[in-house]
Coordinates of C-alpha atoms and ligand atoms in Angstrom, one line a residue:
X107 CA 9.4 49.1 29.4
X108 CA 8.3 45.9 27.0
X109 CA 10.4 43.5 28.1
X110 CA 11.3 40.6 25.4
X111 CA 10.2 37.2 26.4
X112 CA 13.5 36.3 26.5
X113 CA 13.9 38.6 30.1
X114 CA 10.2 36.3 31.2
X115 CA 12.4 33.7 32.9
X116 CA 15.7 35.3 33.3
X117 CA 16.9 36.2 37.2
X118 CA 19.3 38.1 38.6
X119 CA 22.8 36.4 38.4
X120 CA 22.8 33.7 41.3
X121 CA 25.7 35.5 43.2
X122 CA 24.3 39.1 43.5
X123 CA 21.6 38.0 45.9
X124 CA 24.1 36.4 47.7
X125 CA 26.6 39.6 47.7
X126 CA 22.9 41.9 48.4
X127 CA 22.6 40.3 51.4
X128 CA 26.3 39.4 52.9
X129 CA 25.9 44.0 52.0
X130 CA 22.4 44.4 54.1
X131 CA 24.5 42.5 56.4
X132 CA 27.3 44.3 57.0
X133 CA 25.4 47.6 56.5
X134 CA 24.2 46.4 60.0
X135 CA 27.2 46.4 61.4
X136 CA 27.6 42.4 61.7
X137 CA 30.1 41.0 60.6
X138 CA 30.3 38.2 58.3
X139 CA 32.7 35.9 57.0
X140 CA 32.2 34.7 53.0
X141 CA 33.3 31.4 51.7
X142 CA 30.9 32.4 48.9
X143 CA 32.7 33.4 45.9
X144 CA 35.5 32.0 44.4
X145 CA 37.6 35.1 43.7
X146 CA 41.2 35.1 44.8
X147 CA 41.9 37.0 47.7
X148 CA 45.8 37.7 47.8
X149 CA 46.9 40.2 44.8
X150 CA 48.3 40.4 41.8
X151 CA 51.2 39.7 41.4
X152 CA 54.0 42.7 41.5
X153 CA 56.0 41.9 37.8
X154 CA 52.1 41.6 36.3
X155 CA 51.0 44.9 38.2
X156 CA 54.4 46.9 37.0
X157 CA 54.0 46.1 33.4
X158 CA 50.0 47.3 33.3
X159 CA 51.4 50.2 35.1
X160 CA 54.0 50.7 32.6
X161 CA 51.8 49.9 29.7
X162 CA 49.6 51.9 30.8
X163 CA 51.2 55.0 30.4
X164 CA 52.1 53.9 27.1
X165 CA 49.5 55.8 24.3
X166 CA 48.8 53.9 21.8
X167 CA 47.2 51.6 25.0
X168 CA 44.5 54.8 25.1
X169 CA 43.1 53.8 21.8
X170 CA 40.8 50.9 20.9
X171 CA 42.0 47.3 20.5
X172 CA 41.3 44.8 18.4
X173 CA 39.0 42.1 19.5
X174 CA 41.0 39.8 18.3
X175 CA 44.1 40.7 20.8
X176 CA 47.2 41.2 19.9
X177 CA 49.4 39.4 18.5
X178 CA 52.3 39.2 21.1
X179 CA 49.7 38.2 23.4
X180 CA 47.4 35.2 21.1
X181 CA 51.8 34.2 20.9
X182 CA 52.0 34.0 25.0
X183 CA 49.0 32.3 25.2
X184 CA 50.0 29.5 22.8
X185 CA 53.5 29.0 23.9
X186 CA 51.7 28.6 27.0
X187 CA 49.9 25.5 26.1
X188 CA 53.4 24.4 24.6
X189 CA 54.5 24.9 28.2
X190 CA 51.9 23.5 30.6
X191 CA 50.2 21.0 28.4
X192 CA 52.7 20.2 25.2
X193 CA 49.8 21.1 23.4
X194 CA 51.0 22.9 19.9
X195 CA 48.5 25.7 19.0
X196 CA 48.3 28.4 16.1
X197 CA 48.2 31.6 17.2
X198 CA 45.9 33.3 14.4
X199 CA 43.5 30.0 14.5
X200 CA 43.8 28.5 17.8
X201 CA 43.4 31.1 19.9
X202 CA 41.4 34.1 20.6
X203 CA 41.9 36.5 23.8
X204 CA 38.5 37.4 26.0
X205 CA 37.2 40.0 28.1
X206 CA 37.5 37.6 31.3
X207 CA 36.4 33.8 30.3
X208 CA 32.3 33.9 31.2
X209 CA 32.2 36.4 28.5
X210 CA 33.2 33.7 26.1
X211 CA 31.4 31.8 27.2
X212 CA 28.0 33.8 27.3
X213 CA 28.6 34.2 23.5
X214 CA 29.9 30.9 22.0
X215 CA 25.9 29.4 22.4
X216 CA 25.4 32.3 19.4
X217 CA 28.0 30.4 17.2
X218 CA 26.2 26.7 17.7
X219 CA 22.8 27.6 19.1
X220 CA 19.7 27.5 17.3
X221 CA 16.0 28.0 18.5
X222 CA 15.3 24.7 19.8
X223 CA 18.6 23.0 20.4
X224 CA 19.8 21.3 22.9
X225 CA 23.1 21.3 24.8
X226 CA 23.7 20.1 26.9
X227 CA 24.9 20.8 30.7
X228 CA 26.5 19.5 34.1
X229 CA 23.8 19.5 36.7
X230 CA 25.6 21.3 39.3
X231 CA 27.7 23.5 37.5
X232 CA 29.0 27.4 36.6
X233 CA 25.1 29.0 36.0
X234 CA 26.6 31.1 32.9
X235 CA 26.7 27.2 31.3
X236 CA 22.8 27.2 30.5
X237 CA 22.0 30.8 31.1
X238 CA 23.9 31.3 27.5
X239 CA 21.7 28.6 26.0
X240 CA 18.4 29.6 27.3
X241 CA 19.1 33.3 26.2
X242 CA 19.3 31.9 22.4
X243 CA 16.0 30.1 22.3
X244 CA 18.1 26.9 22.5
X245 CA 16.7 24.1 25.5
X246 CA 18.9 22.8 28.2
X247 CA 19.2 19.3 29.3
X248 CA 21.1 18.4 32.1
X249 CA 23.3 15.4 32.5
X250 CA 23.6 14.8 36.4
X251 CA 27.2 15.1 37.8
X252 CA 26.4 12.9 41.9
X253 CA 29.5 11.6 44.1
X254 CA 28.9 7.9 42.9
X255 CA 29.4 8.3 39.8
X256 CA 32.7 11.2 41.0
X257 CA 30.6 14.0 39.2
X258 CA 31.1 13.2 35.5
X259 CA 28.8 13.1 34.1
X260 CA 27.1 9.7 32.3
X261 CA 26.9 9.7 28.2
X262 CA 24.9 6.2 28.1
X263 CA 22.2 7.8 30.8
X264 CA 21.8 10.7 27.9
X265 CA 17.8 9.8 25.4
X266 CA 18.1 9.0 22.5
X267 CA 16.4 11.8 21.4
X268 CA 18.3 14.2 23.3
X269 CA 21.8 13.3 22.2
X270 CA 20.6 13.8 18.0
X271 CA 19.4 17.3 19.1
X272 CA 22.4 18.1 20.6
X273 CA 24.5 20.3 19.1
X274 CA 27.1 21.3 21.9
X275 CA 28.1 20.1 25.6
X276 CA 29.8 21.6 28.3
X277 CA 32.3 19.9 30.8
X278 CA 34.1 21.8 33.3
X279 CA 37.3 19.9 35.1
X280 CA 38.7 20.6 37.7
X281 CA 35.2 21.1 38.5
X282 CA 33.3 24.2 39.7
X283 CA 31.3 23.2 42.5
X284 CA 31.8 19.5 43.0
X285 CA 36.3 20.4 43.1
X286 CA 36.1 16.7 41.0
X287 CA 39.1 15.8 38.3
X288 CA 39.6 14.5 35.7
X289 CA 41.8 12.0 33.6
X290 CA 42.4 11.5 30.2
X291 CA 40.6 8.8 29.6
X292 CA 36.9 10.1 30.5
X293 CA 38.6 13.2 28.4
X294 CA 39.0 10.5 26.0
X295 CA 35.2 9.3 25.9
X296 CA 34.5 12.6 25.1
X297 CA 36.1 13.1 21.8
X298 CA 34.2 9.7 21.0
X299 CA 31.2 10.1 21.8
X300 CA 32.0 14.5 20.5
X301 CA 32.5 12.3 17.0
X302 CA 29.7 9.4 16.9
X303 CA 27.1 12.2 17.3
X304 CA 28.6 15.8 16.6
X305 CA 28.0 17.2 18.9
X306 CA 30.8 21.0 20.0
X307 CA 32.3 20.5 22.7
X308 CA 33.3 23.3 25.7
X309 CA 35.8 22.3 28.5
X310 CA 35.5 25.4 30.2
X311 CA 39.4 24.6 32.2
X312 CA 39.9 28.3 34.5
X313 CA 41.2 25.9 37.7
X314 CA 43.6 24.1 35.6
X315 CA 46.7 26.1 38.4
X316 CA 45.1 25.7 41.1
X317 CA 46.5 22.1 42.6
X318 CA 47.4 20.2 45.6
X319 CA 49.7 17.3 46.7
X320 CA 51.2 15.9 44.3
X321 CA 48.4 16.1 41.6
X322 CA 48.1 18.3 38.0
X323 CA 45.4 18.8 36.1
X324 CA 45.4 18.3 32.4
X325 CA 43.9 19.8 29.6
X326 CA 41.1 18.5 27.6
X327 CA 42.8 19.3 24.3
X328 CA 45.5 16.6 25.5
X329 CA 42.5 14.2 24.2
X330 CA 43.6 12.7 20.8
X331 CA 41.3 15.1 18.6
X332 CA 39.6 17.2 20.9
X333 CA 40.8 20.4 18.6
X334 CA 38.4 18.3 15.8
X335 CA 35.4 18.9 18.6
X336 CA 35.6 21.2 20.8
X337 CA 37.4 23.9 22.4
X338 CA 38.9 25.0 26.3
X339 CA 37.9 28.4 27.8
X340 CA 40.8 29.3 30.3
X341 CA 41.3 32.4 32.1
X342 CA 44.4 34.2 34.1
X343 CA 41.3 34.6 37.1
X344 CA 42.5 32.3 39.1
X345 CA 45.9 31.1 38.3
X346 CA 47.0 34.9 38.7
X347 CA 44.4 36.0 41.1
X348 CA 43.0 38.3 38.3
X349 CA 39.6 38.4 38.2
X350 CA 39.4 42.1 38.2
X351 CA 40.9 42.8 35.4
X352 CA 38.7 40.9 33.3
X353 CA 41.1 38.6 30.6
X354 CA 40.9 35.1 29.9
X355 CA 41.0 33.1 26.6
X356 CA 39.1 30.6 24.5
X357 CA 41.1 28.2 22.3
X358 CA 41.3 24.9 19.5
X359 CA 38.9 24.3 17.4
X360 CA 39.4 26.4 14.9
X361 CA 36.1 27.0 13.2
X362 CA 34.6 27.7 16.6
X363 CA 36.8 30.5 17.2
X364 CA 36.2 31.9 14.0
X365 CA 33.0 31.6 14.8
X366 CA 33.0 33.5 18.6
X367 CA 35.8 36.4 17.1
X368 CA 32.7 37.2 13.9
X369 CA 30.2 37.7 17.2
X370 CA 32.7 39.2 19.5
X371 CA 33.9 41.8 16.6
X372 CA 29.7 42.8 16.0
X373 CA 29.9 42.8 20.2
X374 CA 33.3 44.2 21.9
X375 CA 36.2 45.7 21.1
X376 CA 38.4 43.9 22.6
X377 CA 40.6 44.0 26.2
X378 CA 42.3 47.3 27.4
X379 CA 45.5 46.7 25.7
X380 CA 46.9 47.9 29.2
X381 CA 46.1 44.9 30.4
X382 CA 47.0 42.6 27.3
X383 CA 50.6 43.5 28.5
X384 CA 50.0 42.3 32.0
X385 CA 48.5 38.9 30.8
X386 CA 51.9 39.0 28.3
X387 CA 53.9 39.1 31.9
X388 CA 52.0 36.5 33.5
X389 CA 52.0 34.3 31.0
X390 CA 55.3 34.0 30.5
X391 CA 57.0 35.8 33.2
X392 CA 58.2 33.8 36.4
X393 CA 55.2 31.1 37.1
X394 CA 56.4 30.9 41.3
X395 CA 53.2 32.9 41.9
X396 CA 51.3 29.1 40.5
X397 CA 53.5 26.8 44.1
X398 CA 53.0 30.0 46.1
X399 CA 49.0 30.6 46.1
X400 CA 48.9 26.8 45.6
X401 CA 50.6 26.3 49.1
X402 CA 48.1 28.8 50.8
X403 CA 45.6 27.4 49.5
X404 CA 46.1 23.4 50.5
X405 CA 46.7 24.4 54.0
X406 CA 43.0 26.1 54.0
X407 CA 41.6 23.0 51.9
X408 CA 43.1 20.7 54.8
X409 CA 42.2 22.8 57.8
X410 CA 38.8 23.3 56.1
X411 CA 38.2 19.7 55.3
X412 CA 39.3 18.7 58.3
X413 CA 36.8 20.6 60.2
X414 CA 33.8 19.5 57.8
X415 CA 34.7 16.4 59.1
X416 CA 34.7 17.0 62.3
X417 CA 30.9 18.5 62.0
X418 CA 30.0 15.3 60.4
X419 CA 29.6 17.6 56.8
X420 CA 30.7 14.6 54.1
X421 CA 34.0 16.1 52.4
X422 CA 36.2 14.9 50.3
X423 CA 39.6 16.5 50.2
X424 CA 39.6 18.4 46.4
X425 CA 42.8 17.5 44.7
X426 CA 42.2 20.6 42.6
X427 CA 40.0 24.0 42.3
X428 CA 39.2 26.5 44.9
X429 CA 36.3 24.7 46.4
X430 CA 35.1 22.1 48.7
X431 CA 32.1 20.8 48.2
X432 CA 30.0 19.3 51.7
X433 CA 27.4 17.4 52.5
X434 CA 25.3 19.9 54.4
X435 CA 22.9 18.0 57.2
X436 CA 20.5 14.9 57.3
X437 CA 16.7 17.2 58.1
X438 CA 18.3 20.4 55.7
X439 CA 18.0 22.1 52.1
X440 CA 21.2 23.7 51.0
X441 CA 19.3 26.6 51.2
X442 CA 17.9 26.3 54.8
X443 CA 21.5 25.7 55.8
X444 CA 22.9 28.1 54.6
X445 CA 20.9 30.4 56.0
X446 CA 21.1 29.3 59.6
X447 CA 24.9 29.6 59.0
X448 CA 24.8 32.9 57.7
X449 CA 21.9 34.2 60.2
X450 CA 23.4 32.1 63.4
X451 CA 27.2 32.3 62.8
X452 CA 28.0 35.6 60.0
X453 CA 29.2 32.6 57.9
X454 CA 28.3 33.0 53.9
X455 CA 28.3 29.4 52.2
X456 CA 27.0 28.6 48.7
X457 CA 24.0 26.9 48.6
X458 CA 24.8 23.8 46.1
X459 CA 21.2 24.2 45.4
X460 CA 22.5 27.6 42.7
X461 CA 24.1 25.1 41.0
X462 CA 21.3 23.0 39.8
X463 CA 19.2 20.7 41.0
X464 CA 21.6 17.7 42.1
X465 CA 23.8 20.6 43.9
X466 CA 20.7 19.7 46.8
X467 CA 21.8 18.2 50.0
X468 CA 25.5 20.3 49.0
X469 CA 27.5 23.7 50.7
X470 CA 30.1 25.1 48.5
X471 CA 33.0 26.8 50.5
X472 CA 35.7 28.6 48.5
X473 CA 39.4 28.6 49.6
X474 CA 39.5 32.3 48.4
X475 CA 38.8 33.9 52.4
X476 CA 42.3 35.9 54.6
X477 CA 44.3 33.1 57.0
X478 CA 42.7 34.1 59.9
X479 CA 38.7 35.0 59.0
X480 CA 38.9 31.2 57.7
X481 CA 40.3 30.3 61.5
X482 CA 37.9 33.2 62.9
X483 CA 34.8 31.5 60.8
X484 CA 35.9 27.7 61.4
X485 CA 36.0 28.6 64.8
X486 CA 32.4 29.9 64.6
X487 CA 31.4 26.7 62.6
X488 CA 33.2 25.0 65.1
X489 CA 31.7 26.5 68.3
X490 CA 27.8 26.7 66.4
X491 CA 28.2 23.0 66.2
X492 CA 28.6 21.7 69.9
X493 CA 25.1 24.0 70.5
X494 CA 23.9 22.3 67.5
X495 CA 24.5 19.1 68.4
X496 CA 22.3 16.8 66.7
X497 CA 21.6 18.4 63.7
X498 CA 18.5 16.3 63.1
X499 CA 16.2 18.7 65.5
X500 CA 15.8 21.4 63.2
X501 CA 13.2 18.5 61.6
Ligands
PLP637 C1 33.7 27.2 36.4 C2 34.2 28.5 36.1 N1 34.1 29.1 34.6 C3 34.5 30.4 34.5 C4 34.4 31.3 35.6 C5 34.7 33.5 35.2 O1 35.9 33.2 35.5 P1 36.4 34.9 34.5 O2 35.3 35.3 33.3 O3 36.7 35.4 35.7 O4 37.6 34.0 33.6 C6 34.4 31.7 36.5 C7 34.2 32.0 37.6 O5 34.3 32.1 39.7 C8 34.2 29.8 37.3 O6 33.8 29.3 38.3

């Protein structure tokens, strides 16, 4: 094979390495407790599965779906946005279902980025934002997200020559991996920045339904003028424990959605219709599962945060998202610390470096670990910590 140039710098997706390491350990008969991947452990709610099963028996659903999705699904997405965020969307122009949001996130760069164009990407961030731009020959400018700015990018710090070349910017709140949130004043600033410099905004929002205490996340589209400048990617994966079914959506700017629809119609044949019917049930049926899941995650969050802080790993309690972002002890890199935990305790955490340079110094723990395993994993961490005092002895 003579691989394309674009393959030269393309590694396997970050999590594949982690999954392989876990599989190796398990194959040797070792127990591994993984806090690594944000894949809900609780099942898809029964009403959704029931709808999926009924729809699977209908012969109409055995045939090719349309890329644009069932009109009933686009309507259900628009109705959900109206109910949840009080945003009115035109389901024929401002809504497009996706084969999981990762698929649309990966393809949107094809619509906006030519060779040499710049995409502004937060650092740390979900890796697909930068990979998609690099795959189409674009360049990535990383916007540092740091604790002293509440993990929000500072637009004033972006050099003028970069701003001039930038065509697209990624944002993600509630944030993976930091657990940070954004308010409407921040999103207003994003719209202003976008208007001033003609930069299309892609806001990725799969964690809006995982929230704690009295907080409820907002949508980027709630900012005035947002739909004139950008889109919001969303997903049923985390809200309804549907990661395995692969269904998400993008909503907002009609031109961006039309461009993505044209690209997709040339590449894919849509989402299996039975899954689309399941999604309609998820979005328009009872929403009780959201509070039920969040109550479970909140208890886990409190246990994890308490233990990590006892261990001296400075950790803020997130108000939303599935993630705890914890500082690693002095003397360790995030990869060294994660490796030690895996080798010595059998606990998997994600090294922050995997999300970018500014993720160094942190590890991410996901709350999607079943309760009994979570408690066991935390107690193993606590025991290990007691034998390790002080952490600085590492170097
Ligand atoms: C920030 C972020 N965006 C998008 C996705 C993709 O979600 P999906 O493709 O399951 O909709 C994930 C998955 O972990 C994520 O963390």
